[in-house]
Amino acid sequence: MMNSPWGSSRIDGSAVTIARAGFVYPGGVRALDGVDITVRSGDFTAVMGANGGGKSTMLKLLVGLLHPTEGSIAIDDVDVNRETFNQVAATVGYLFQDPNDQLFCPTVAADIAYGPENLGLGDAEVRGRVEWSAKTCGVYELLERPIHALSYGQKKRVALAGVLAMGPRALVLDEPSASLDPMAETALMRLLKGLNERGLTVIMATHDVDLIPLYAHRVILLRGGQVAAEGPLTEVFAEGTALEACDLRLPRIAYLFDIFCDDSTRPLTVGQARKELVRMVEQGRLDLVPILLPKERGGAA
Amino acid sequence: MHVAEGILPAEWAVAWAVPAAGAVAIGLDRLKKRTADDPSFKSLVALMGAAVFAISLMPIPVPVAGSVSHPAGTPLAAIVVGPWASVVLAGLALLVQALFFAHGGLTTLGANILSEGMVGSFVGFGCFWLARRRGASLFRAGFLAGVFGDVAVYLATATELGLGLFPWNGSLRGAGALFLAFLPTQLPLAILEGVFTGGVLRSLAQLRPDIARGLRLGPADAVSATPRGGRIHHHWKRGSRGVRVAIVVLAVLVAVVLLGGLLWAIAATTGSWVGIDAGIMERVAEERGRAARTPFINTDVGDLLLFVFFGGAVVAGAAAGWIVQGMRRARSTTSRVPLLGSHAVGGAAGGPGGAAAGAVGGPKGAAAGAVGGATGDAAGGSLRGRTIGARRWVWGLVVAVLLALFLWGWLAPGLALGPLEGAHLRTVARVMADPSGQQVLSARGGDAVLFAFTIAGLLLGTTAGWSASRRFGGSRPRLRLPHLHGSHDIRGSDRHAWRTTVLSAVDARVKLAVGAVLLGVNLVAGRGFSLLLLAACLVALLAVVRIHWIALSLRMLPALVVGAMLVLLQGLTTPGRALISIALPRLAPVTVSGEGLLAGSDLAAVVLAGVSLLLLLGLSTPLPALLGALRWYRVPGLLIDLGMLMYRYLFLFVEEAQRMRQAQRLRGPDVPWRRAMGGFNSLGANLLIRSYDRSQRVYDAQRLRGGERRQ
């Protein structure tokens, strides 16, 4: 019997509030400074920024692995601090960047079951959650395998299965697509998107500007530990300057459109680009022939 | 320095297991208390333990053996996580080694935990602590810990074997002889361990002084950072003059203790040695109504002895010439990196070599050398020695070690007998000083003639072996078996264990219980049962587990060497009807008795059966399943948790170490030994640093999934 950890098809996602949060590492390095952000229930939010911009620190503050030296953080109105760590951990799932940090049990089944067992669930419930999580993440056939025998992509999926088996209402992911091959990356992101569509709040840190427009609703840009921009994806990506200020860039498809046309149209995904191209050709605003076939046209002339 | 499965009698196996269990229990209790204060300590201990274990699997070059060996790592583990935690880790590591490699054993687990875990950890940690308190640098303190930790382990192992293998009244003398036999081969390894331990600690402090402080490697104010050339170089504060004097005093004290041990060992072996010295043997035999009769082969007749020595030297020389030439060829034809699973245990060169040298030297040397070879890590992977062939000094050092062993074989009987009646070296020196002396003209082949014949045989054999290897050895190294699972190939063992077979379907609890009962019965039931068990296990390994026969042979090789040495040892030390008698000038003849050979073969059968059963158990059951079974048998949960974590990260660290090793080799494929050793130390330090950092992340991951509720 497979049990979804949430009991129903709809997930009641958590809301996250970060109020003027700052963090200084013991060595004196300030990683975050006056961060003020609200993530609504069911949002898919991307936290973006250059290396050292404060992304990982912010995610660790969200799950209580670090505690803000200034300001506060709340998950569904529960203040994140040392006393509420276990309560928050049961609500928010955290996926480490390196799955080898997260998978500490010798076998896949033991690792996925680790969290549900600690929640004090019965054997049948634990087994059901393990099966559900493993099937959802596509690792069911690996259940009896030792962790060290898995590929990197498989480890990532198993790590996510271990987090999902806890039945979180928000997922915090630190560069989940890093080091994955394109197919594994697509599979992982589709899975996250599917869960998000059921109501799960997703917050993920990433550098991948080509990937994010496909999945995220909102974007938070961090620069030097401060929020450089925050808002709906289309707004933040509308101008390349904010991204460039954070050592990022626009998606490649947007650059391609800069070559095609002079107006401000700037699609962020291949799908949007296709629609836009069709529209422009139909309106007679764009003649693709001189762009795609310059020699033939010149020869005919 | 593992005591192999089946060597110790049942009563001694139990006698050592009880205090060992107590030591592990104390270690667990301490660990539990420390974990209660700092919950992340458990993952730190497990990951650091896994890192040390991974490092101990890496082959490092041994200059004097012309081969590679493995650091034991116990002193390092004791320094890094504390001696009591190190005892627990050693217990786990020995369990894993017994199940994965059949090194050591389950019935000898107690003895091995006491000698390697307890003695190695506490002596190593004690030396480090004392030296650091006196202001010694990290390298020096680590060096002392490595050297004396290892030597203490040899002493403890010799004592355990002396008590287990010799009659009660001769056990101390036996232990002394064993310790003497260990020294020539194991002392270089101990020095290597010292260089490794000190080097890793120094590199660790240089790379990450914060971790060095966190691990309490020294006073917190001992680390200072000094900008130099744009980089930050950290160094430990040097000791004052008084501190240096204290170090010298400490070194002298330790040397006195060691020398005292050596003298004790010599004293223990002097005088009458029941059952070995032919005169005494004959007297005892006569007292028991079994007078010796003329042996079948008597080298006391004619010049037979000369030819025995000459022939032996030719064979030894030929083997050495063949191998060294092969190593040179390997250097020129391959740049393969000696990685995990491709190694040679230094003890291999030392153990059998010591035994051979002992056999040349005299009965006591033979007995001592035999067990020296038998109980060392033995010939586990000596076949892989050629991979380290890219060393210019191999030539000189191989010859040096052969000569050293040879001379030791001549010297040991003199030391053992006390009055230098039979000390060949001294006789040779006297004869050389007086060429007209009677010895040279001895019709039987006096010492000088014997010496000359042996050297000539060695030279001749080496030349022949060298030429033959060049002519017939082919362009590629002969001993090229990297794809097969060597005796230390942990990943190969693991792959076998996870395969689906008829045996893997059996519950691990059942297998563990049946295995333990069979190992116990094997100790007391006699030769018939052992042979039956051996045959059954071998058939199961080949037919059910489907291990390749060469891989199986490699894994059984250490046990075969141990068995052969036990046969020789018992043959030489058990009174009875003489089958072979070799007369030695100015020494009592070496006599091999039929009864001794039979007794030795019984013991060898027990060892082989025990080892094959362990292999069957380890290769048909994944370690997590065995640990789960142990949990079911009420083994403390903390120990099982540590074992699970170690198992999980051991493979990761092995891979990381392998990658770092490859990266080092790619940027310097043929570096001198000193630089290679420096690279190895840096690798060890980096691995410790990574595991230290990772342990915090693993602890975080556990907490995030409710791990604190489990603590």
XYZ file of C-alpha atoms in Angstrom, chain B residues 80-299:
220
model
C 42.082 12.557 16.152
C 39.075 11.205 18.063
C 40.603 10.128 21.374
C 41.852 6.720 22.535
C 38.572 5.285 23.785
C 36.678 6.210 20.637
C 39.610 4.799 18.713
C 39.177 1.456 20.494
C 35.568 1.368 19.318
C 36.556 2.320 15.779
C 39.318 -0.286 15.779
C 36.792 -2.902 16.871
C 34.520 -1.946 13.968
C 37.382 -1.790 11.497
C 38.648 -5.197 12.604
C 35.149 -6.611 12.236
C 34.865 -5.192 8.728
C 38.320 -6.486 7.821
C 37.485 -9.926 9.161
C 34.274 -10.071 7.134
C 35.487 -8.341 3.970
C 39.067 -9.531 3.698
C 39.174 -12.461 6.159
C 42.060 -10.577 7.758
C 42.029 -11.318 11.423
C 38.950 -13.232 12.391
C 35.918 -13.496 14.609
C 37.413 -15.876 17.195
C 40.556 -13.741 17.250
C 38.624 -10.459 17.248
C 39.127 -10.012 20.971
C 42.877 -10.535 20.766
C 43.130 -8.154 17.828
C 41.009 -5.477 19.529
C 43.237 -5.649 22.570
C 46.516 -5.495 20.699
C 45.620 -3.154 17.856
C 42.751 -1.241 19.399
C 43.705 -0.876 23.042
C 47.484 -1.030 22.989
C 47.929 0.786 19.674
C 45.500 3.556 20.597
C 46.688 4.196 24.118
C 50.410 3.945 23.462
C 50.067 6.109 20.360
C 47.884 8.655 22.102
C 50.070 8.604 25.208
C 53.225 9.299 23.216
C 51.516 12.104 21.321
C 50.078 13.632 24.467
C 53.359 13.501 26.341
C 55.320 14.894 23.451
C 52.848 17.716 22.851
C 52.804 18.595 26.512
C 56.543 18.887 26.318
C 56.214 21.235 23.348
C 57.160 18.885 20.540
C 55.995 19.850 17.071
C 52.994 18.069 15.604
C 55.177 16.100 13.246
C 57.510 14.896 15.972
C 54.713 14.056 18.350
C 52.842 12.231 15.588
C 56.009 10.442 14.562
C 56.599 9.185 18.084
C 52.971 8.113 18.342
C 53.130 6.200 15.063
C 56.409 4.444 15.799
C 55.775 3.460 19.379
C 52.119 2.737 18.791
C 53.086 0.215 16.131
C 55.946 -1.328 18.085
C 53.656 -1.722 21.067
C 51.143 -3.499 18.855
C 53.837 -5.952 17.739
C 54.818 -6.556 21.332
C 51.216 -7.179 22.336
C 50.585 -9.464 19.367
C 53.750 -11.419 20.107
C 52.593 -11.868 23.682
C 49.177 -13.083 22.595
C 50.691 -15.533 20.145
C 53.332 -16.661 22.610
C 50.665 -17.453 25.162
C 48.426 -19.123 22.626
C 50.924 -21.155 20.654
C 53.554 -22.206 23.155
C 53.291 -24.282 26.309
C 52.633 -22.207 29.399
C 56.188 -22.424 30.710
C 57.662 -21.479 27.362
C 55.172 -18.819 26.382
C 57.190 -15.819 27.492
C 60.248 -17.111 25.717
C 58.127 -17.748 22.668
C 56.685 -14.251 22.793
C 60.181 -12.826 23.072
C 61.331 -14.778 20.061
C 58.298 -13.649 18.093
C 58.917 -10.035 18.987
C 62.507 -10.411 17.887
C 61.351 -11.881 14.637
C 58.889 -9.057 14.050
C 61.408 -6.295 14.571
C 63.573 -6.496 11.444
C 60.611 -6.269 9.116
C 58.061 -4.408 11.167
C 60.356 -1.723 12.535
C 60.678 -0.045 9.121
C 56.905 -0.186 8.857
C 56.594 1.376 12.282
C 58.892 4.199 11.198
C 56.762 4.590 8.095
C 53.674 4.782 10.278
C 55.427 7.482 12.292
C 56.260 9.526 9.199
C 52.700 9.085 7.988
C 51.066 10.019 11.294
C 53.295 13.032 11.868
C 53.037 14.148 8.255
C 49.243 13.967 8.167
C 48.928 15.923 11.402
C 51.365 18.558 10.224
C 49.578 18.949 6.896
C 46.239 19.116 8.660
C 47.402 21.926 10.925
C 48.913 23.803 8.001
C 45.825 23.502 5.842
C 43.149 23.994 8.486
C 44.383 25.212 11.836
C 40.781 25.614 12.985
C 40.250 21.854 12.678
C 43.544 21.188 14.427
C 42.262 23.304 17.297
C 38.862 21.629 17.160
C 40.468 18.220 17.421
C 42.530 19.373 20.392
C 45.786 18.507 18.743
C 47.611 20.920 20.930
C 47.284 23.955 23.116
C 44.972 26.485 21.513
C 47.640 29.160 21.573
C 50.147 26.924 19.850
C 48.859 27.873 16.431
C 49.931 31.188 15.042
C 49.481 32.692 11.630
C 52.347 34.547 10.048
C 52.001 36.280 6.688
C 54.862 35.249 4.485
C 55.166 35.926 0.785
C 51.541 36.795 0.359
C 50.343 33.507 1.817
C 49.419 32.545 5.288
C 51.739 29.939 6.747
C 50.688 28.442 9.993
C 53.247 26.906 12.226
C 53.271 25.473 15.677
C 55.250 27.298 18.263
C 58.633 25.684 18.683
C 59.615 24.382 22.060
C 62.102 26.130 24.288
C 65.479 24.638 25.112
C 64.036 23.047 28.220
C 61.329 21.497 26.110
C 63.891 20.051 23.751
C 65.796 18.595 26.674
C 62.571 17.080 27.892
C 61.980 15.532 24.487
C 65.425 14.026 24.519
C 64.796 12.634 27.997
C 61.496 11.233 26.827
C 63.131 9.653 23.802
C 65.828 8.155 25.990
C 63.227 6.806 28.362
C 61.248 5.247 25.555
C 64.438 3.838 24.072
C 65.333 2.359 27.444
C 61.905 0.788 27.675
C 62.263 -0.618 24.185
C 65.763 -1.805 24.825
C 64.561 -3.338 28.042
C 61.879 -5.136 26.077
C 64.462 -6.328 23.621
C 66.783 -7.524 26.357
C 63.869 -9.199 28.065
C 63.036 -10.905 24.814
C 66.615 -12.028 24.384
C 66.828 -13.171 27.962
C 63.613 -15.023 27.511
C 64.989 -16.892 24.567
C 68.351 -17.797 26.033
C 69.119 -20.900 27.914
C 67.198 -24.039 27.425
C 64.235 -23.947 25.137
C 62.109 -26.966 25.614
C 61.344 -28.691 22.417
C 63.681 -26.803 20.125
C 67.243 -27.239 21.034
C 68.147 -30.614 19.747
C 69.962 -31.652 22.897
C 66.979 -30.784 25.008
C 64.583 -32.212 22.524
C 66.400 -35.458 22.489
C 66.574 -35.526 26.248
C 62.864 -34.846 26.587
C 62.081 -37.399 23.957
C 64.221 -39.936 25.680
C 62.585 -39.189 28.997
C 59.292 -39.961 27.328
C 60.640 -43.194 25.977
C 60.976 -42.093 22.396
C 64.634 -41.857 21.633
C 65.558 -40.129 18.437
C 66.886 -42.252 15.649
C 68.915 -41.367 12.612
C 66.995 -38.864 10.480
C 66.053 -39.528 6.895
C 67.969 -36.537 5.645
C 71.075 -35.699 7.602
C 73.046 -32.721 6.443
